[in-house]
Structure formats: C-alpha cells, structure tokens
Short mmCIF file of C-alpha atoms in Angstrom, two decimals:
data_model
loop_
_atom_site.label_atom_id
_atom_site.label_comp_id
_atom_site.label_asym_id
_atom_site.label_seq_id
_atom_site.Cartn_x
_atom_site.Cartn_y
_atom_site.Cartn_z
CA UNK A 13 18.92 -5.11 -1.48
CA UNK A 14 17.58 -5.32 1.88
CA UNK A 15 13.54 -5.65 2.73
CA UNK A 16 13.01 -4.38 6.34
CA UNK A 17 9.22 -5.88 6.74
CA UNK A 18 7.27 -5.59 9.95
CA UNK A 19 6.94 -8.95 11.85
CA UNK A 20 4.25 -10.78 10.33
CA UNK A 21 1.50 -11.31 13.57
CA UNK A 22 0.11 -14.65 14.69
CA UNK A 23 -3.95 -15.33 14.42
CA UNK A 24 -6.07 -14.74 16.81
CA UNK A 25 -6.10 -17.88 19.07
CA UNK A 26 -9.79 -16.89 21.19
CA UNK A 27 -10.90 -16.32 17.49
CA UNK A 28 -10.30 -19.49 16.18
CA UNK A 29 -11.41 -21.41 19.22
CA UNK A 30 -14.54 -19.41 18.99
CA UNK A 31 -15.04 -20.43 15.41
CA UNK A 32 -14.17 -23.84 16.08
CA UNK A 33 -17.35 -23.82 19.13
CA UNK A 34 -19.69 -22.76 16.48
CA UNK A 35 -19.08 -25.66 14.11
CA UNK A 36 -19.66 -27.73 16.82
CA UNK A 37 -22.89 -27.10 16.47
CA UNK A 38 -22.80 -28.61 12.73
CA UNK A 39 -22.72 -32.35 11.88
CA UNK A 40 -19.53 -33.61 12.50
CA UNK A 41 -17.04 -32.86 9.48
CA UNK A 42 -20.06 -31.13 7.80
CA UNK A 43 -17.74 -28.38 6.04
CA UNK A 44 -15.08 -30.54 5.08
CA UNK A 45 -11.95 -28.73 3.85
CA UNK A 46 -13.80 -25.04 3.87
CA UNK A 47 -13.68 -25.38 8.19
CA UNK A 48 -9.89 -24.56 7.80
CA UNK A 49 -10.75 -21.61 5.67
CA UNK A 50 -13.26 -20.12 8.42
CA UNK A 51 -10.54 -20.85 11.18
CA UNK A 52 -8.44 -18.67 9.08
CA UNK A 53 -10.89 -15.85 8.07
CA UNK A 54 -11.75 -15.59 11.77
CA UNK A 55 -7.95 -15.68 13.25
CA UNK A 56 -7.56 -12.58 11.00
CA UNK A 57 -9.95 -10.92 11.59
CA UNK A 58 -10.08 -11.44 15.32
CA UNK A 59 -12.63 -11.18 18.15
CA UNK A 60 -15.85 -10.00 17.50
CA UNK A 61 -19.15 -11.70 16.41
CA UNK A 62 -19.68 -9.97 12.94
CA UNK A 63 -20.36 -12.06 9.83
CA UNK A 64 -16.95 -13.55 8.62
CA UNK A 65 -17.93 -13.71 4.59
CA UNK A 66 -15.28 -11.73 3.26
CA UNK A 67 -14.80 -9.35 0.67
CA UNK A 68 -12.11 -10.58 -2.16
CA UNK A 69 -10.10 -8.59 -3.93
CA UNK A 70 -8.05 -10.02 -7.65
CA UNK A 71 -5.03 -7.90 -8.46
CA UNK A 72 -2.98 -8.59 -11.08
CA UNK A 73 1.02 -7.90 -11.87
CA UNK A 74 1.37 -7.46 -15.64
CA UNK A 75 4.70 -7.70 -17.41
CA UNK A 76 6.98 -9.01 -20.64
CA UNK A 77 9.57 -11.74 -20.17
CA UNK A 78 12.23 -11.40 -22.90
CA UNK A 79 12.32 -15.39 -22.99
CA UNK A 80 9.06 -15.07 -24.58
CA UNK A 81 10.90 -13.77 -27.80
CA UNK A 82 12.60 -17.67 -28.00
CA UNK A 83 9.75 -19.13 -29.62
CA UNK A 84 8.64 -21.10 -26.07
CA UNK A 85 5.01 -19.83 -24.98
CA UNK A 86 1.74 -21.14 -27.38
CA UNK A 87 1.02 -17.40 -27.23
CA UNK A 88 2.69 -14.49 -28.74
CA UNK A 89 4.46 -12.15 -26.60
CA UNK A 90 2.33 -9.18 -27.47
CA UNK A 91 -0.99 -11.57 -25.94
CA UNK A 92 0.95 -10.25 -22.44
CA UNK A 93 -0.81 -6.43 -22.85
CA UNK A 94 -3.65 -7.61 -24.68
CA UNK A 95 -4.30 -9.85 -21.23
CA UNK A 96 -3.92 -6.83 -19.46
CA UNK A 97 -6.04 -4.77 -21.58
CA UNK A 98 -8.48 -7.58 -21.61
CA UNK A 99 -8.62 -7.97 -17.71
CA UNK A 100 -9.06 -4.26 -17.34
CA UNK A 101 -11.53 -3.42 -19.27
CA UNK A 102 -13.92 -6.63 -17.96
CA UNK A 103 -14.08 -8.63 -20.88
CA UNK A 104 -12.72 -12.51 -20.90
CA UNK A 105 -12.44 -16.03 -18.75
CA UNK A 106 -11.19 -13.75 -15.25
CA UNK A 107 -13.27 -11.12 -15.86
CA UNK A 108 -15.99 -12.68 -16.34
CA UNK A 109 -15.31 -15.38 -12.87
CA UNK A 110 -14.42 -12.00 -11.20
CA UNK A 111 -17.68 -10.85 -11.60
CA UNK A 112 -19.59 -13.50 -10.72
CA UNK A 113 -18.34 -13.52 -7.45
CA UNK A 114 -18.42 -10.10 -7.27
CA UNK A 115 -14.75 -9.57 -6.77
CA UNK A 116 -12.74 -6.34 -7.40
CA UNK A 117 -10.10 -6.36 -9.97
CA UNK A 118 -7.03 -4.24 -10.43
CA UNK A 119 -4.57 -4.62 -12.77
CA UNK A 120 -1.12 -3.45 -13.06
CA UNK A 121 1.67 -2.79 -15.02
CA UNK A 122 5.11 -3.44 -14.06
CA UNK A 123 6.66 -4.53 -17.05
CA UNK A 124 4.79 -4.53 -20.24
CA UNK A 125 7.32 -3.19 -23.23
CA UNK A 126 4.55 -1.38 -24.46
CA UNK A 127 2.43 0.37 -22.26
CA UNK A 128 -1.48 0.40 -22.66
CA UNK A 129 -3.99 3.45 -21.37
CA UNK A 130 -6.33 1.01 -20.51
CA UNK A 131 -4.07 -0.08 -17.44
CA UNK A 132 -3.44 3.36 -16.36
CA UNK A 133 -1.97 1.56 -13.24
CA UNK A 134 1.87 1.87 -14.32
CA UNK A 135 4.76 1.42 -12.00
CA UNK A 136 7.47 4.28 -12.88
CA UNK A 137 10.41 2.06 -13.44
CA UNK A 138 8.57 -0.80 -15.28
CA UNK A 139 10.66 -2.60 -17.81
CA UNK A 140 10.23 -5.99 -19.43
CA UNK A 141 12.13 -8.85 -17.25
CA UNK A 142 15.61 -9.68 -18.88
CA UNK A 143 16.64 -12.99 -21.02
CA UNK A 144 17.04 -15.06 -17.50
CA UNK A 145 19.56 -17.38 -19.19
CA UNK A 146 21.51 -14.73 -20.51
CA UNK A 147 21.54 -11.51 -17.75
CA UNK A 148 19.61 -10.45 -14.94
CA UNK A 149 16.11 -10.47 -15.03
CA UNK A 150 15.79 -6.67 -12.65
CA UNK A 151 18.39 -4.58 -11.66
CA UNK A 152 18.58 -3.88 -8.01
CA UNK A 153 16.79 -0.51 -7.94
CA UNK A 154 14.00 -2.51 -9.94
CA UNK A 155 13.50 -5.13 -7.84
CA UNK A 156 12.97 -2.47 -5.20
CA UNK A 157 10.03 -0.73 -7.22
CA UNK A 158 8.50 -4.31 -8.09
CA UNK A 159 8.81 -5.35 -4.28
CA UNK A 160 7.33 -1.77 -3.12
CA UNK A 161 4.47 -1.89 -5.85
CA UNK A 162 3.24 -5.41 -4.74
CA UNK A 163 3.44 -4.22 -1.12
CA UNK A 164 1.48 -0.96 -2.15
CA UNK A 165 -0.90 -3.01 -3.76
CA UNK A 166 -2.03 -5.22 -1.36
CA UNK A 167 -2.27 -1.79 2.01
CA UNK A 168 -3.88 -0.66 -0.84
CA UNK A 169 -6.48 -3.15 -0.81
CA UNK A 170 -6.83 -4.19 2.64
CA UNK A 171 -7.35 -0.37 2.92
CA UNK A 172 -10.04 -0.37 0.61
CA UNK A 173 -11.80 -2.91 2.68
CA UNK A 174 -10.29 -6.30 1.08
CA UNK A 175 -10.11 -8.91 3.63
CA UNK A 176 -9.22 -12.08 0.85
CA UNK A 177 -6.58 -11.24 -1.57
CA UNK A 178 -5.81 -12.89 -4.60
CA UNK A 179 -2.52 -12.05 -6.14
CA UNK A 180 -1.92 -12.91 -9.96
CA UNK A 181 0.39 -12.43 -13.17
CA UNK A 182 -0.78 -12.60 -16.96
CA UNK A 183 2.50 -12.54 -18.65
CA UNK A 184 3.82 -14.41 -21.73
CA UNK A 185 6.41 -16.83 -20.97
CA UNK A 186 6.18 -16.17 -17.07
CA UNK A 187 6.11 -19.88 -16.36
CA UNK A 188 9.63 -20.00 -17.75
CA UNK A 189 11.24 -17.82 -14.76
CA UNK A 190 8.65 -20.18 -12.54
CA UNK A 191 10.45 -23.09 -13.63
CA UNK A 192 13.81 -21.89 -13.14
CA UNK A 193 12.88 -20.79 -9.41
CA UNK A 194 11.15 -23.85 -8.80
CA UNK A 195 14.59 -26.00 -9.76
CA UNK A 196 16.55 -23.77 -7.17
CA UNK A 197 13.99 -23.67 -4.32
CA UNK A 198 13.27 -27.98 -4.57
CA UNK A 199 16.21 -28.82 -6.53
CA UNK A 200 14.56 -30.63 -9.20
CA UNK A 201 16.06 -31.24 -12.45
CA UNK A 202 15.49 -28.55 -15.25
CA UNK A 203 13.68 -31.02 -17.61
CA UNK A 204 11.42 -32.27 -14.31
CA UNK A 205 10.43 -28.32 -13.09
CA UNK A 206 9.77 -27.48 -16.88
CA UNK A 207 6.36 -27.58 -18.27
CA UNK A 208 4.70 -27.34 -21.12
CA UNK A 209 3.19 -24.05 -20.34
CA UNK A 210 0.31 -22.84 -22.48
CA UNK A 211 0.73 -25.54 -24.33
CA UNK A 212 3.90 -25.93 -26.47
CA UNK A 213 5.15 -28.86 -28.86
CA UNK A 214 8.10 -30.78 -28.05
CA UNK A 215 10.66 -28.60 -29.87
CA UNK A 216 9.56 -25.21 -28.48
CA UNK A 217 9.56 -27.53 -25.16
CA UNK A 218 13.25 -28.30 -25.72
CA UNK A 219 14.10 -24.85 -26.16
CA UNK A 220 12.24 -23.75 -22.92
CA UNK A 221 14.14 -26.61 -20.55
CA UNK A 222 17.50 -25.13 -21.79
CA UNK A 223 17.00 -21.49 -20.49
CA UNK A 224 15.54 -23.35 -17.37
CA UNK A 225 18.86 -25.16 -17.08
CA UNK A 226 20.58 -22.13 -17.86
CA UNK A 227 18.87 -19.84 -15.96
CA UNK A 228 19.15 -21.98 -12.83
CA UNK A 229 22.77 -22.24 -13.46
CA UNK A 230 22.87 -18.25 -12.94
CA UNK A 231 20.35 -18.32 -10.15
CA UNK A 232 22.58 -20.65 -8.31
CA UNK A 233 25.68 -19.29 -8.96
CA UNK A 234 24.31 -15.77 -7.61
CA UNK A 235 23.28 -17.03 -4.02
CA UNK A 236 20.15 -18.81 -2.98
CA UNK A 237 17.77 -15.83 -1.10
CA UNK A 238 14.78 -15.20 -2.26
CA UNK A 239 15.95 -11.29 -3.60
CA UNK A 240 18.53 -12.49 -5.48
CA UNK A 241 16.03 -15.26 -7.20
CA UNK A 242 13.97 -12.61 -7.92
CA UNK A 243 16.47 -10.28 -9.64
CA UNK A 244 18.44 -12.85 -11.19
CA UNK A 245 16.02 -15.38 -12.69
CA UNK A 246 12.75 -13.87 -11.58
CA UNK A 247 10.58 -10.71 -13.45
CA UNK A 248 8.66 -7.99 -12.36
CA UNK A 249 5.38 -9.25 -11.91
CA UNK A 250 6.86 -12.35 -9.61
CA UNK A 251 8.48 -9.62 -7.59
CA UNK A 252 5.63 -7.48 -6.84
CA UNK A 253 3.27 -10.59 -6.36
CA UNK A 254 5.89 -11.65 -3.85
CA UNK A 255 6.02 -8.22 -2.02
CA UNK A 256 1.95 -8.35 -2.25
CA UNK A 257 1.63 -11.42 -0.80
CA UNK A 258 4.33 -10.71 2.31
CA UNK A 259 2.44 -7.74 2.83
CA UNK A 260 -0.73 -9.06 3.02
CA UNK A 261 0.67 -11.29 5.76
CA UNK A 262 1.99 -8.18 7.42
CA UNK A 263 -1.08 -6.62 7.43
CA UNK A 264 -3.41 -9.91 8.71
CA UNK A 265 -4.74 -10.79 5.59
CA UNK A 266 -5.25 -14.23 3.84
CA UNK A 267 -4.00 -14.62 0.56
CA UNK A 268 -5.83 -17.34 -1.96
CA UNK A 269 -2.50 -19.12 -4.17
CA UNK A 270 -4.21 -20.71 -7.29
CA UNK A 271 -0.99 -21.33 -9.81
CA UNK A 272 2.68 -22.08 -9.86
CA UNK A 273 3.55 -17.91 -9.90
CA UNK A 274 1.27 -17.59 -6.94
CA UNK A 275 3.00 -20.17 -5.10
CA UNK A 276 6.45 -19.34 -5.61
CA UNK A 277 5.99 -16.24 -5.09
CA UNK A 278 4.36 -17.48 -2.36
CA UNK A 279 7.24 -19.41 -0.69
CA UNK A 280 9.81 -16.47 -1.62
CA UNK A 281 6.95 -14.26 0.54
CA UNK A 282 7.51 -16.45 3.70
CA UNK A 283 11.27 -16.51 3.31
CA UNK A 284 11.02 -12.40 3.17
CA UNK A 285 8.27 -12.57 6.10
CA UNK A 286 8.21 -15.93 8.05
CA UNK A 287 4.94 -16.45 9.41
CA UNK A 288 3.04 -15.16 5.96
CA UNK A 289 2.40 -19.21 5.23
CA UNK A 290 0.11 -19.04 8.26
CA UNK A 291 -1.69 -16.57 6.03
CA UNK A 292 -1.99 -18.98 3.20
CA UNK A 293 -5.18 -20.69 1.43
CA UNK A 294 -4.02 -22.94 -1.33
CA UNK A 295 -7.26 -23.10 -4.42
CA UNK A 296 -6.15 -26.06 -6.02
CA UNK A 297 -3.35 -28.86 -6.80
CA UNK A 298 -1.66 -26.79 -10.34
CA UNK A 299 -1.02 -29.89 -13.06
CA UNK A 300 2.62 -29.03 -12.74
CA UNK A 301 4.65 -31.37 -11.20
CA UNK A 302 6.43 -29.34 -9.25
CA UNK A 303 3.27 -27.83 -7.66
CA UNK A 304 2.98 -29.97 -4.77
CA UNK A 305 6.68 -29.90 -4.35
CA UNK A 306 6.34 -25.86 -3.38
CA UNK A 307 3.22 -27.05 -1.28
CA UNK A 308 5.42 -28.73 0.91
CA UNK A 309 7.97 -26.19 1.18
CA UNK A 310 4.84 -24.40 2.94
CA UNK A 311 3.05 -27.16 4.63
CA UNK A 312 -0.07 -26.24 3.10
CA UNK A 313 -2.64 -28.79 1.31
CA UNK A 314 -4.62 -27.87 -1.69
CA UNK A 315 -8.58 -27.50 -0.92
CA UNK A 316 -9.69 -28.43 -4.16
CA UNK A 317 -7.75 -31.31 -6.65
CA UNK A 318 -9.22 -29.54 -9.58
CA UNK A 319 -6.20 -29.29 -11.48
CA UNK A 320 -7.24 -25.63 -12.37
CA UNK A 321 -4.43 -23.35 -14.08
CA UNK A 322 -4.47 -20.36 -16.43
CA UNK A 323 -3.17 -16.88 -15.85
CA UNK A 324 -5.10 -14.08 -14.52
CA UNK A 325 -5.96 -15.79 -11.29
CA UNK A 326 -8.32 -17.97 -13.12
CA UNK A 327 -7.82 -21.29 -10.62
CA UNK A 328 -8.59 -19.37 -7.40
CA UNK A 329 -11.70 -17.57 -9.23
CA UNK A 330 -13.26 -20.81 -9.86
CA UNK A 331 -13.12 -21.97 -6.07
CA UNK A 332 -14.14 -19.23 -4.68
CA UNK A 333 -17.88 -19.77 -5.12
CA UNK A 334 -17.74 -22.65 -3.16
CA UNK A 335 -15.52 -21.50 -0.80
CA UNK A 336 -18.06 -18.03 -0.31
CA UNK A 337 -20.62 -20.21 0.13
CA UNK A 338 -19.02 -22.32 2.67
CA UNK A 339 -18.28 -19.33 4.54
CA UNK A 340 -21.96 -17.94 4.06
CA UNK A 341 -23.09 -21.14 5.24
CA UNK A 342 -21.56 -20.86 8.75
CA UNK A 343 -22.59 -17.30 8.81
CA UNK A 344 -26.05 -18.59 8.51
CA UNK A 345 -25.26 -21.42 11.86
CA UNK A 346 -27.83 -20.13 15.22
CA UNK A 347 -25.10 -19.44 17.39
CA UNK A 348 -27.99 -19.77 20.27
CA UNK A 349 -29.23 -23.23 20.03
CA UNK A 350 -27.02 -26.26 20.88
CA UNK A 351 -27.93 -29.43 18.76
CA UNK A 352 -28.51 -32.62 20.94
CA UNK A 353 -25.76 -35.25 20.87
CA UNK A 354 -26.18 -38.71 22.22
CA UNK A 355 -23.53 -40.64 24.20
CA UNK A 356 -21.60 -42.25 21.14
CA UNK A 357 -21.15 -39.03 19.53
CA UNK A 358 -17.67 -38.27 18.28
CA UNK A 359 -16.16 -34.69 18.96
CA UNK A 360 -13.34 -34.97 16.29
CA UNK A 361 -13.78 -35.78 12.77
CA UNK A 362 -11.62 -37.90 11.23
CA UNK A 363 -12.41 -38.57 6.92
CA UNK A 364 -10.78 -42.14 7.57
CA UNK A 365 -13.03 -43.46 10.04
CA UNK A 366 -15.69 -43.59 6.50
#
C-alpha cells in the first residue's frame, strides 16, 4: 500500500511571535507549560486577533483484537462494543469528562465482531484485527479503509469547526498490538514494552509477553514502515487513529496524545506525514514504560506527569480543563496596556533559576 498525503504545512511564524508579545505582558513564566500550547493553537490557526480558545473534538476508533480471546485483558472481549455503546450513548468515565468540557464525541466502528445500532458510524469493511502472533492483523485493502476512515474522520471534524482533536481507541486487548509496535519502533525487549494492561495477574501477563514476542517477530520479519506495522501487528482502530492524526496535521490542526495507542499511532502518523509532530500536544506521561520512550521518538514532553491512562481518551479529557482555562486565561490578557518592568527584569524564563 501506498499513502500519497499532502505535505503537512509549517505554523505560522508572525503568529507565534505575536502570541509570544502578548505573554510578555504576563509575569514572567506565569503560564508555565500551557504557553507552548497557545504558541501552538495560534501557529495553526494563523494571523488574526480572534480569541484562540478552541473548540475540541473526542473521536473514537472502536474495534476487536482476536488476542483478546487468549485470556490476556482484565476485561472480556465483548466489554469492546459495550465501550462503544457506552461512549455513544453519553453514559460513563469519557462521557461524562467529555461533557464537562463541553467536547463533541464521535464514535466509530471499524472493527467490532458484532456490530451495535447505537454506533451507527460503521466503516464498510470493518473486521476484528487478526491473532497478531499468528497472521496478519488487516489485509491490505483493509488497512486502506482503516487509514481512509481516520483521515475522513478528522476533515470531518476540522470541517465541522474542530480546531483540537483528540483521537482515541476503546478496544479489548488493544494494548497488546501497542506493545508489539512499541518493541519494533524502540527496540525494547518484549517482556520490557509489555504491560499489564487493564490490569492482569502474572499468568495472563505471561501469556500476553509471548504474542508480544511473537508478534514482533512477524512485524520484523515483514519490514519496518509504519504500513506494514499496521497491517501486520497493528488493528483497525490503530490504523484509522494513525490516518486521523496525519490528517489532522495535513489539515493544520493540533492533535492532544493522552495514551500509549495515541502515541504510537502518533509516531507511525509522522513517519506517514513528517512534520505532523509539530502538530503534537502530549496530555500526560502514560505509566507504561515505554511511554516516554515513543516521546522521544517525537521530541515532545508531556504537560502534565499525571500518570493518567484508560481507554476512551480518558487521560487527555482530564487535562483539558486546565489546559481550556489556560488558554481562556490569555484570551482574557489587555492586549493594549504594557505592564511596567524595572531594569533587572528578566525577558526569558528559565524554571531553574527558582
């Protein structure tokens, strides 16, 4: 297969200088992690002196993993449409962040075995991802669909007026296929890139770690791009959350990561479309030990250490309160008035010098 994506285009330099002016009229260092986030939210957007709170948008890839019938995942494989169901119809943990922040939720189905009509929202070819240790996880034509759908998804949104994406998955045993991708991309060990998931004892643990190993076996033997990850040793819903997240670059949009899908999809997104890491916020450092391994693959730094995970974009829905009110808060600055400084004022803030 062969992705022919637009070039992904830079930020808006006079934007982000312009930005930068107006903090300078804040206390040195006075929004803390959050200034890199406005820089961001006004490169995209570019000129223009309009308010730059944005307008967030969750969507959410649901699919089955066949690994989840090896006894590895806390949570029975059928919790993977009952997520779904769960998300769509506003009830639960997500749901119930997404609304508080009044952020839009979509859901949909790329893989789920059994298909629900409360996520009417069902790609055509959707089929559950294959037993990664033992075959492909998507055969080339659905890799294409998965890609396409995620890249839909996010014009879709951005369409729709979505200027913050959030990209997601709420399958059982996803974090398996994570793990296996994770190994090939930072070549750590198997038993190092496998966690415990959603919480699994040390024989179903056991069991996982050996269709990591043998999954990255396959994955390695098949060729190292990011497509061939993807259909090999990947799924559905890491596909089209890759293709959503490339596209989002494409299309000038930032993209909130939150968990280990997220971010390697997110790192398979900039290999498709280099340039989408400039596009990248990163919630929160994941638990998983191979989290900040994929963070350096991008060069990005975690704004939170929260240690927030769960599926269903849970991590990035917690931050973004603070990180909407950050934004609101410079929003709010008098662009007309210049505060006083005196002579032994610094102009660059350095956290060390405390």
């Amino acid at each position: 297969m062969v992705l022919d994506l637009p070039p992904v285009p830079a930020l808006d330099a006079e934007a982000v200088l312009a930005a930068a002016a107006v903090r300078d009229r804040l206390p040195v260092g006075a929004l803390g992690v959050w200034a890199s986030v406005i820089d961001l939210l006004a490169g995209s957007r570019g000129p223009g002196d309009g308010p730059l709170l944005p307008h967030p948008r969750l969507t959410v890839f649901a699919a089955d993993h066949a690994v989840s019938q090896a006894a590895i995942s806390a949570a029975p494989a059928s919790q993977s449409v009952a997520r779904a169901v769960e998300l769509a119809t506003g009830v639960g943990l997500a749901a119930g962040l997404a609304r508080h922040s009044g952020v839009g939720v979509n859901v949909v189905d790329v893989g789920l075995a059994v298909p629900d009509p409360a996520v009417p929202d069902r790609l055509a070819q959707a089929r559950p991802a294959g037993r990664i240790d033992r075959s492909d996880a998507l055969t080339e034509d659905e890799l294409a669909a998965a890609v396409q759908a995620g890249r839909d998804q996010a014009d879709a949104a951005v369409d729709s007026g979505a200027d913050l994406l959030v990209g997601a998955t709420c399958g059982v045993g996803v974090s398996t296929p994570v793990a296996a991708i994770t190994a090939a991309l930072t070549a750590m060990e198997p038993v190092e890139a496998t966690s415990r998931g959603s919480g699994i004892d040390d024989n179903a643990w056991i069991r996982k770690a050996a269709i990591v190993r043998d999954a990255l076996f396959r994955i390695r033997r098949a060729g190292a791009d990011a497509l061939t990850m993807l259909r090999v040793g990947g799924g559905p819903d890491l596909a089209a959350l890759t293709g959503f997240i490339a596209q989002a670059a494409v299309r000038r949009t930032p993209v909130l990561v939150h968990d280990m899908p997220s971010t390697v999809a997110a790192v398979l997104a900039h290999r498709l479309a280099p340039g989408a890491d400039t596009y990248l916020l990163v919630s929160s450092l994941a638990p998983e030990r191979g989290h900040p391994r994929l963070l350096d693959l991008l060069g990005r730094q975690p704004l939170t250490d929260w240690s927030t995970t769960g599926h269903s974009g849970v991590g990035a829905l917690l931050v973004l309160p603070s990180l909407l009110a950050a934004v609101g808060a410079f929003d709010a600055v008098d662009r007309a008035v210049t505060p006083p400084r005196s002579a032994e004022a610094i102009s660059t803030w350095d956290a060390t010098l405390l």
